[in-house]
Amino acid sequence: MKVPFEGTILSVKARIRLIRSFDQIPTHQYQGYSLVMSGKVGDAARDFKIAIGPKAHEKHRFRIGDVVSGEGEAVPDPNTEWGEFYKISGLEVHKRGPSPDDAPPGPDGGIAPALEVYRANGHRRLDRDTWARNCAACPWGLNMVTEIIVDHWNPDRKKYRFETHCYGPKDCPRYNPGKPYRVPGRSAGMVYVDDDVERSSQPFR
Ligand code: SF4
């Protein structure tokens, strides 16, 4: 069942799923964008997040301060989607936020770029507290659904968690990597420590 929503955008983030299999280089699914909003869902006033596809963002170029309405379905499993609502329809923009159409993404907002730009930049781990404190408005700082294939001989055996990562420039003064992510293996005690080695050679703009 779809529920109506209306609210003001607080941030726009890419929606990229990270897929890990122990010590293999992670792969990614570039799904679209998440809009973090404050407003009303049905009759309830609250903050909420919606998951949209890349075409909706390409069309509207969402930004902080936009007032947007639509309707969507609650996601069935909150472990597999950061947004609370997906299958969004009837999106309308009622008022535009202050950023111009070509505002570059940065710590205080701007326009989230095409998913191809995220793919080209690559990401580095980002300390979760730093992400929450310093990166809330930045389109580069993502809280990514992370699917872990625990046993590659039995790929249906999966775990889910959220990892915070930064797709922005190396020299951002707000950046703090935090501890490396630890990836469990198929037997008790097997752990791979991902120290971002495979990403250290990327240009990262
Ligand atoms: S550390 Fe990354 S996510 Fe945070 S403000 Fe800087 S560029 Fe944005």
GROMACS .gro file of N, CA and C in nm, residues 34-177:
model
  432
   34SER      N    1   1.897   0.861  -0.246
   34SER     CA    2   1.809   0.871  -0.129
   34SER      C    3   1.788   1.019  -0.099
   35LEU      N    4   1.664   1.055  -0.072
   35LEU     CA    5   1.632   1.191  -0.028
   35LEU      C    6   1.599   1.184   0.121
   36VAL      N    7   1.675   1.257   0.201
   36VAL     CA    8   1.647   1.267   0.345
   36VAL      C    9   1.557   1.389   0.362
   37MET      N   10   1.442   1.370   0.423
   37MET     CA   11   1.342   1.476   0.424
   37MET      C   12   1.282   1.498   0.563
   38SER      N   13   1.226   1.616   0.580
   38SER     CA   14   1.152   1.648   0.701
   38SER      C   15   1.015   1.701   0.659
   39GLY      N   16   0.908   1.644   0.712
   39GLY     CA   17   0.775   1.688   0.670
   39GLY      C   18   0.669   1.598   0.726
   40LYS      N   19   0.583   1.546   0.638
   40LYS     CA   20   0.472   1.461   0.683
   40LYS      C   21   0.465   1.333   0.603
   41VAL      N   22   0.442   1.222   0.672
   41VAL     CA   23   0.410   1.095   0.607
   41VAL      C   24   0.269   1.060   0.651
   42GLY      N   25   0.176   1.056   0.556
   42GLY     CA   26   0.037   1.048   0.596
   42GLY      C   27   0.005   1.170   0.680
   43ASP      N   28  -0.045   1.148   0.801
   43ASP     CA   29  -0.077   1.262   0.889
   43ASP      C   30   0.032   1.288   0.992
   44ALA      N   31   0.138   1.208   0.992
   44ALA     CA   32   0.239   1.217   1.097
   44ALA      C   33   0.354   1.308   1.055
   45ALA      N   34   0.385   1.406   1.138
   45ALA     CA   35   0.498   1.496   1.112
   45ALA      C   36   0.625   1.431   1.162
   46ARG      N   37   0.725   1.414   1.072
   46ARG     CA   38   0.850   1.348   1.113
   46ARG      C   39   0.953   1.357   1.002
   47ASP      N   40   1.076   1.315   1.035
   47ASP     CA   41   1.179   1.301   0.932
   47ASP      C   42   1.163   1.162   0.868
   48PHE      N   43   1.202   1.153   0.741
   48PHE     CA   44   1.192   1.024   0.672
   48PHE      C   45   1.285   1.027   0.552
   49LYS      N   46   1.304   0.909   0.491
   49LYS     CA   47   1.394   0.897   0.374
   49LYS      C   48   1.320   0.821   0.265
   50ILE      N   49   1.338   0.869   0.141
   50ILE     CA   50   1.278   0.795   0.029
   50ILE      C   51   1.390   0.752  -0.068
   51ALA      N   52   1.368   0.639  -0.133
   51ALA     CA   53   1.464   0.585  -0.230
   51ALA      C   54   1.407   0.609  -0.370
   52ILE      N   55   1.487   0.677  -0.454
   52ILE     CA   56   1.440   0.706  -0.590
   52ILE      C   57   1.541   0.651  -0.691
   53GLY      N   58   1.497   0.640  -0.814
   53GLY     CA   59   1.586   0.592  -0.921
   53GLY      C   60   1.667   0.705  -0.981
   54PRO      N   61   1.766   0.670  -1.064
   54PRO     CA   62   1.853   0.773  -1.122
   54PRO      C   63   1.780   0.870  -1.215
   55LYS      N   64   1.677   0.823  -1.283
   55LYS     CA   65   1.608   0.910  -1.380
   55LYS      C   66   1.535   1.024  -1.308
   56ALA      N   67   1.477   0.994  -1.191
   56ALA     CA   68   1.405   1.099  -1.117
   56ALA      C   69   1.503   1.210  -1.077
   57HIS      N   70   1.625   1.172  -1.035
   57HIS     CA   71   1.721   1.277  -0.997
   57HIS      C   72   1.774   1.350  -1.120
   58GLU      N   73   1.791   1.275  -1.228
   58GLU     CA   74   1.838   1.340  -1.352
   58GLU      C   75   1.737   1.448  -1.395
   59LYS      N   76   1.610   1.417  -1.380
   59LYS     CA   77   1.504   1.511  -1.422
   59LYS      C   78   1.495   1.632  -1.328
   60HIS      N   79   1.494   1.606  -1.197
   60HIS     CA   80   1.463   1.715  -1.103
   60HIS      C   81   1.587   1.780  -1.041
   61ARG      N   82   1.702   1.712  -1.046
   61ARG     CA   83   1.824   1.764  -0.983
   61ARG      C   84   1.792   1.815  -0.841
   62PHE      N   85   1.752   1.720  -0.756
   62PHE     CA   86   1.709   1.752  -0.621
   62PHE      C   87   1.822   1.819  -0.542
   63ARG      N   88   1.783   1.907  -0.451
   63ARG     CA   89   1.880   1.979  -0.369
   63ARG      C   90   1.819   2.010  -0.233
   64ILE      N   91   1.905   2.045  -0.139
   64ILE     CA   92   1.859   2.082  -0.004
   64ILE      C   93   1.763   2.202  -0.016
   65GLY      N   94   1.651   2.193   0.054
   65GLY     CA   95   1.553   2.302   0.054
   65GLY      C   96   1.438   2.283  -0.043
   66ASP      N   97   1.450   2.189  -0.137
   66ASP     CA   98   1.335   2.160  -0.224
   66ASP      C   99   1.218   2.109  -0.139
   67VAL      N  100   1.099   2.150  -0.174
   67VAL     CA  101   0.978   2.094  -0.111
   67VAL      C  102   0.914   1.999  -0.212
   68VAL      N  103   0.900   1.873  -0.170
   68VAL     CA  104   0.866   1.765  -0.263
   68VAL      C  105   0.751   1.683  -0.204
   69SER      N  106   0.661   1.637  -0.292
   69SER     CA  107   0.556   1.544  -0.246
   69SER      C  108   0.548   1.424  -0.339
   70GLY      N  109   0.482   1.320  -0.294
   70GLY     CA  110   0.466   1.199  -0.374
   70GLY      C  111   0.404   1.092  -0.288
   71GLU      N  112   0.417   0.968  -0.333
   71GLU     CA  113   0.372   0.856  -0.249
   71GLU      C  114   0.464   0.737  -0.273
   72GLY      N  115   0.473   0.651  -0.172
   72GLY     CA  116   0.563   0.537  -0.184
   72GLY      C  117   0.522   0.424  -0.091
   73GLU      N  118   0.584   0.308  -0.116
   73GLU     CA  119   0.560   0.190  -0.031
   73GLU      C  120   0.669   0.179   0.075
   74ALA      N  121   0.631   0.133   0.192
   74ALA     CA  122   0.732   0.105   0.295
   74ALA      C  123   0.822  -0.010   0.247
   75VAL      N  124   0.954   0.003   0.267
   75VAL     CA  125   1.042  -0.105   0.224
   75VAL      C  126   1.017  -0.227   0.313
   76PRO      N  127   1.020  -0.348   0.255
   76PRO     CA  128   0.983  -0.466   0.334
   76PRO      C  129   1.089  -0.504   0.436
   77ASP      N  130   1.216  -0.473   0.409
   77ASP     CA  131   1.323  -0.515   0.501
   77ASP      C  132   1.420  -0.399   0.520
   78PRO      N  133   1.417  -0.333   0.637
   78PRO     CA  134   1.503  -0.216   0.658
   78PRO      C  135   1.652  -0.249   0.660
   79ASN      N  136   1.689  -0.378   0.660
   79ASN     CA  137   1.831  -0.414   0.652
   79ASN      C  138   1.884  -0.401   0.510
   80THR      N  139   1.795  -0.398   0.411
   80THR     CA  140   1.840  -0.402   0.272
   80THR      C  141   1.815  -0.271   0.197
   81GLU      N  142   1.771  -0.169   0.268
   81GLU     CA  143   1.746  -0.039   0.204
   81GLU      C  144   1.758   0.070   0.309
   82TRP      N  145   1.837   0.175   0.281
   82TRP     CA  146   1.852   0.285   0.378
   82TRP      C  147   1.724   0.367   0.385
   83GLY      N  148   1.661   0.390   0.270
   83GLY     CA  149   1.536   0.465   0.267
   83GLY      C  150   1.424   0.387   0.333
   84GLU      N  151   1.324   0.459   0.381
   84GLU     CA  152   1.207   0.391   0.441
   84GLU      C  153   1.100   0.361   0.337
   85PHE      N  154   1.097   0.441   0.229
   85PHE     CA  155   0.993   0.425   0.128
   85PHE      C  156   1.058   0.413  -0.010
   86TYR      N  157   1.003   0.326  -0.092
   86TYR     CA  158   1.054   0.308  -0.228
   86TYR      C  159   0.935   0.293  -0.322
   87LYS      N  160   0.961   0.255  -0.447
   87LYS     CA  161   0.853   0.251  -0.548
   87LYS      C  162   0.775   0.383  -0.546
   88ILE      N  163   0.850   0.491  -0.554
   88ILE     CA  164   0.792   0.625  -0.541
   88ILE      C  165   0.720   0.662  -0.671
   89SER      N  166   0.603   0.723  -0.657
   89SER     CA  167   0.532   0.772  -0.775
   89SER      C  168   0.473   0.910  -0.744
   90GLY      N  169   0.436   0.979  -0.849
   90GLY     CA  170   0.371   1.111  -0.834
   90GLY      C  171   0.461   1.217  -0.775
   91LEU      N  172   0.595   1.206  -0.798
   91LEU     CA  173   0.686   1.305  -0.740
   91LEU      C  174   0.659   1.443  -0.798
   92GLU      N  175   0.642   1.541  -0.711
   92GLU     CA  176   0.625   1.679  -0.757
   92GLU      C  177   0.714   1.770  -0.674
   93VAL      N  178   0.776   1.867  -0.741
   93VAL     CA  179   0.858   1.966  -0.669
   93VAL      C  180   0.775   2.094  -0.660
   94HIS      N  181   0.748   2.137  -0.536
   94HIS     CA  182   0.662   2.254  -0.516
   94HIS      C  183   0.741   2.383  -0.499
   95LYS      N  184   0.866   2.368  -0.449
   95LYS     CA  185   0.947   2.487  -0.426
   95LYS      C  186   1.092   2.445  -0.438
   96ARG      N  187   1.176   2.529  -0.497
   96ARG     CA  188   1.318   2.494  -0.514
   96ARG      C  189   1.401   2.548  -0.400
   97GLY      N  190   1.502   2.466  -0.360
   97GLY     CA  191   1.600   2.511  -0.263
   97GLY      C  192   1.693   2.614  -0.326
   98PRO      N  193   1.782   2.673  -0.244
   98PRO     CA  194   1.861   2.788  -0.292
   98PRO      C  195   1.977   2.754  -0.387
   99SER      N  196   2.024   2.628  -0.390
   99SER     CA  197   2.142   2.598  -0.473
   99SER      C  198   2.110   2.612  -0.621
  100PRO      N  199   2.202   2.667  -0.700
  100PRO     CA  200   2.181   2.668  -0.845
  100PRO      C  201   2.193   2.527  -0.902
  101ASP      N  202   2.145   2.509  -1.025
  101ASP     CA  203   2.144   2.378  -1.091
  101ASP      C  204   2.283   2.317  -1.104
  102ASP      N  205   2.385   2.403  -1.109
  102ASP     CA  206   2.521   2.351  -1.132
  102ASP      C  207   2.608   2.360  -1.005
  103ALA      N  208   2.545   2.370  -0.888
  103ALA     CA  209   2.624   2.378  -0.764
  103ALA      C  210   2.703   2.249  -0.743
  104PRO      N  211   2.834   2.255  -0.730
  104PRO     CA  212   2.911   2.131  -0.714
  104PRO      C  213   2.881   2.066  -0.579
  105PRO      N  214   2.889   1.932  -0.574
  105PRO     CA  215   2.867   1.865  -0.445
  105PRO      C  216   2.979   1.899  -0.348
  106GLY      N  217   2.944   1.913  -0.222
  106GLY     CA  218   3.045   1.945  -0.121
  106GLY      C  219   2.987   1.928   0.017
  107PRO      N  220   3.068   1.956   0.119
  107PRO     CA  221   3.026   1.930   0.256
  107PRO      C  222   2.893   1.992   0.296
  108ASP      N  223   2.856   2.105   0.236
  108ASP     CA  224   2.732   2.170   0.277
  108ASP      C  225   2.617   2.152   0.178
  109GLY      N  226   2.634   2.064   0.080
  109GLY     CA  227   2.524   2.036  -0.011
  109GLY      C  228   2.567   2.035  -0.157
  110GLY      N  229   2.496   2.113  -0.240
  110GLY     CA  230   2.521   2.108  -0.385
  110GLY      C  231   2.439   1.997  -0.447
  111ILE      N  232   2.463   1.975  -0.577
  111ILE     CA  233   2.384   1.877  -0.652
  111ILE      C  234   2.461   1.744  -0.656
  112ALA      N  235   2.396   1.638  -0.614
  112ALA     CA  236   2.459   1.505  -0.622
  112ALA      C  237   2.484   1.471  -0.770
  113PRO      N  238   2.606   1.430  -0.806
  113PRO     CA  239   2.637   1.406  -0.947
  113PRO      C  240   2.579   1.274  -0.997
  114ALA      N  241   2.600   1.247  -1.127
  114ALA     CA  242   2.556   1.121  -1.187
  114ALA      C  243   2.626   1.004  -1.119
  115LEU      N  244   2.561   0.889  -1.120
  115LEU     CA  245   2.620   0.771  -1.055
  115LEU      C  246   2.753   0.732  -1.119
  116GLU      N  247   2.771   0.765  -1.248
  116GLU     CA  248   2.898   0.735  -1.314
  116GLU      C  249   3.013   0.809  -1.246
  117VAL      N  250   2.986   0.927  -1.193
  117VAL     CA  251   3.091   1.003  -1.124
  117VAL      C  252   3.129   0.932  -0.994
  118TYR      N  253   3.030   0.882  -0.923
  118TYR     CA  254   3.060   0.805  -0.801
  118TYR      C  255   3.144   0.683  -0.838
  119ARG      N  256   3.105   0.615  -0.945
  119ARG     CA  257   3.177   0.494  -0.986
  119ARG      C  258   3.323   0.528  -1.017
  120ALA      N  259   3.343   0.639  -1.088
  120ALA     CA  260   3.479   0.679  -1.126
  120ALA      C  261   3.562   0.720  -1.004
  121ASN      N  262   3.501   0.788  -0.909
  121ASN     CA  263   3.575   0.834  -0.790
  121ASN      C  264   3.617   0.718  -0.700
  122GLY      N  265   3.529   0.621  -0.683
  122GLY     CA  266   3.552   0.519  -0.581
  122GLY      C  267   3.532   0.580  -0.442
  123HIS      N  268   3.542   0.495  -0.342
  123HIS     CA  269   3.513   0.542  -0.206
  123HIS      C  270   3.618   0.495  -0.107
  124ARG      N  271   3.618   0.561   0.006
  124ARG     CA  272   3.702   0.522   0.120
  124ARG      C  273   3.614   0.515   0.243
  125ARG      N  274   3.655   0.430   0.332
  125ARG     CA  275   3.576   0.419   0.455
  125ARG      C  276   3.572   0.555   0.525
  126LEU      N  277   3.464   0.577   0.597
  126LEU     CA  278   3.442   0.704   0.667
  126LEU      C  279   3.389   0.671   0.805
  127ASP      N  280   3.456   0.722   0.905
  127ASP     CA  281   3.415   0.697   1.043
  127ASP      C  282   3.267   0.733   1.062
  128ARG      N  283   3.191   0.643   1.122
  128ARG     CA  284   3.045   0.663   1.132
  128ARG      C  285   3.009   0.788   1.212
  129ASP      N  286   3.077   0.813   1.322
  129ASP     CA  287   3.043   0.934   1.401
  129ASP      C  288   3.075   1.060   1.322
  130THR      N  289   3.188   1.057   1.247
  130THR     CA  290   3.225   1.172   1.164
  130THR      C  291   3.118   1.195   1.057
  131TRP      N  292   3.076   1.085   0.996
  131TRP     CA  293   2.969   1.095   0.893
  131TRP      C  294   2.845   1.162   0.952
  132ALA      N  295   2.805   1.119   1.071
  132ALA     CA  296   2.683   1.173   1.132
  132ALA      C  297   2.701   1.320   1.170
  133ARG      N  298   2.821   1.354   1.216
  133ARG     CA  299   2.844   1.490   1.268
  133ARG      C  300   2.878   1.589   1.157
  134ASN      N  301   2.962   1.547   1.062
  134ASN     CA  302   3.021   1.641   0.965
  134ASN      C  303   2.969   1.629   0.823
  135CYS      N  304   2.904   1.519   0.791
  135CYS     CA  305   2.880   1.488   0.649
  135CYS      C  306   2.732   1.475   0.617
  136ALA      N  307   2.646   1.520   0.708
  136ALA     CA  308   2.502   1.497   0.688
  136ALA      C  309   2.452   1.559   0.558
  137ALA      N  310   2.504   1.677   0.522
  137ALA     CA  311   2.451   1.748   0.405
  137ALA      C  312   2.527   1.713   0.276
  138CYS      N  313   2.636   1.642   0.287
  138CYS     CA  314   2.728   1.622   0.173
  138CYS      C  315   2.683   1.504   0.086
  139PRO      N  316   2.665   1.526  -0.044
  139PRO     CA  317   2.623   1.415  -0.131
  139PRO      C  318   2.727   1.304  -0.144
  140TRP      N  319   2.852   1.332  -0.103
  140TRP     CA  320   2.956   1.228  -0.115
  140TRP      C  321   2.955   1.128   0.000
  141GLY      N  322   2.896   1.163   0.111
  141GLY     CA  323   2.904   1.078   0.231
  141GLY      C  324   2.784   0.986   0.241
  142LEU      N  325   2.806   0.856   0.225
  142LEU     CA  326   2.695   0.761   0.213
  142LEU      C  327   2.692   0.662   0.329
  143ASN      N  328   2.570   0.625   0.366
  143ASN     CA  329   2.549   0.513   0.458
  143ASN      C  330   2.501   0.398   0.370
  144MET      N  331   2.590   0.305   0.338
  144MET     CA  332   2.563   0.208   0.231
  144MET      C  333   2.516   0.074   0.284
  145VAL      N  334   2.405   0.026   0.227
  145VAL     CA  335   2.366  -0.113   0.254
  145VAL      C  336   2.482  -0.202   0.209
  146THR      N  337   2.526  -0.288   0.297
  146THR     CA  338   2.639  -0.376   0.265
  146THR      C  339   2.594  -0.521   0.280
  147GLU      N  340   2.602  -0.591   0.167
  147GLU     CA  341   2.562  -0.733   0.164
  147GLU      C  342   2.691  -0.815   0.173
  148ILE      N  343   2.697  -0.902   0.269
  148ILE     CA  344   2.817  -0.984   0.287
  148ILE      C  345   2.784  -1.129   0.252
  149ILE      N  346   2.850  -1.180   0.148
  149ILE     CA  347   2.834  -1.322   0.113
  149ILE      C  348   2.932  -1.397   0.203
  150VAL      N  349   2.877  -1.461   0.303
  150VAL     CA  350   2.962  -1.518   0.408
  150VAL      C  351   3.041  -1.638   0.356
  151ASP      N  352   2.979  -1.716   0.267
  151ASP     CA  353   3.044  -1.837   0.216
  151ASP      C  354   3.026  -1.839   0.064
  152HIS      N  355   3.137  -1.821  -0.011
  152HIS     CA  356   3.120  -1.810  -0.156
  152HIS      C  357   3.081  -1.945  -0.220
  153TRP      N  358   3.094  -2.056  -0.144
  153TRP     CA  359   3.043  -2.184  -0.194
  153TRP      C  360   2.892  -2.194  -0.175
  154ASN      N  361   2.840  -2.106  -0.094
  154ASN     CA  362   2.697  -2.107  -0.062
  154ASN      C  363   2.649  -1.961  -0.062
  155PRO      N  364   2.641  -1.902  -0.183
  155PRO     CA  365   2.621  -1.756  -0.190
  155PRO      C  366   2.488  -1.706  -0.136
  156ASP      N  367   2.395  -1.799  -0.106
  156ASP     CA  368   2.270  -1.753  -0.045
  156ASP      C  369   2.287  -1.722   0.104
  157ARG      N  370   2.402  -1.762   0.158
  157ARG     CA  371   2.426  -1.733   0.301
  157ARG      C  372   2.480  -1.590   0.312
  158LYS      N  373   2.394  -1.497   0.347
  158LYS     CA  374   2.432  -1.355   0.346
  158LYS      C  375   2.405  -1.290   0.481
  159LYS      N  376   2.481  -1.184   0.504
  159LYS     CA  377   2.452  -1.097   0.618
  159LYS      C  378   2.441  -0.955   0.564
  160TYR      N  379   2.368  -0.872   0.635
  160TYR     CA  380   2.355  -0.732   0.595
  160TYR      C  381   2.398  -0.641   0.709
  161ARG      N  382   2.459  -0.528   0.670
  161ARG     CA  383   2.490  -0.424   0.767
  161ARG      C  384   2.500  -0.293   0.690
  162PHE      N  385   2.521  -0.182   0.761
  162PHE     CA  386   2.542  -0.053   0.696
  162PHE      C  387   2.686  -0.009   0.718
  163GLU      N  388   2.751   0.040   0.611
  163GLU     CA  389   2.887   0.095   0.622
  163GLU      C  390   2.884   0.239   0.571
  164THR      N  391   2.958   0.327   0.639
  164THR     CA  392   2.969   0.466   0.595
  164THR      C  393   3.097   0.483   0.514
  165HIS      N  394   3.083   0.550   0.399
  165HIS     CA  395   3.197   0.572   0.308
  165HIS      C  396   3.187   0.712   0.247
  166CYS      N  397   3.303   0.763   0.203
  166CYS     CA  398   3.312   0.894   0.138
  166CYS      C  399   3.359   0.878  -0.006
  167TYR      N  400   3.286   0.937  -0.099
  167TYR     CA  401   3.325   0.938  -0.241
  167TYR      C  402   3.389   1.073  -0.280
  168GLY      N  403   3.414   1.157  -0.183
  168GLY     CA  404   3.462   1.292  -0.212
  168GLY      C  405   3.612   1.302  -0.221
  169PRO      N  406   3.662   1.427  -0.229
  169PRO     CA  407   3.807   1.447  -0.248
  169PRO      C  408   3.889   1.407  -0.126
  170LYS      N  409   4.011   1.363  -0.156
  170LYS     CA  410   4.102   1.314  -0.051
  170LYS      C  411   4.131   1.419   0.055
  171ASP      N  412   4.134   1.546   0.010
  171ASP     CA  413   4.182   1.649   0.102
  171ASP      C  414   4.069   1.719   0.178
  172CYS      N  415   3.950   1.660   0.182
  172CYS     CA  416   3.842   1.726   0.256
  172CYS      C  417   3.881   1.736   0.403
  173PRO      N  418   3.878   1.857   0.460
  173PRO     CA  419   3.920   1.873   0.600
  173PRO      C  420   3.829   1.803   0.699
  174ARG      N  421   3.711   1.764   0.655
  174ARG     CA  422   3.619   1.697   0.749
  174ARG      C  423   3.639   1.546   0.752
  175TYR      N  424   3.730   1.495   0.667
  175TYR     CA  425   3.743   1.350   0.654
  175TYR      C  426   3.816   1.287   0.772
  176ASN      N  427   3.764   1.175   0.816
  176ASN     CA  428   3.829   1.094   0.920
  176ASN      C  429   3.797   0.949   0.887
  177PRO      N  430   3.899   0.867   0.856
  177PRO     CA  431   3.868   0.732   0.809
  177PRO      C  432   3.808   0.641   0.916
   0.00000   0.00000   0.00000
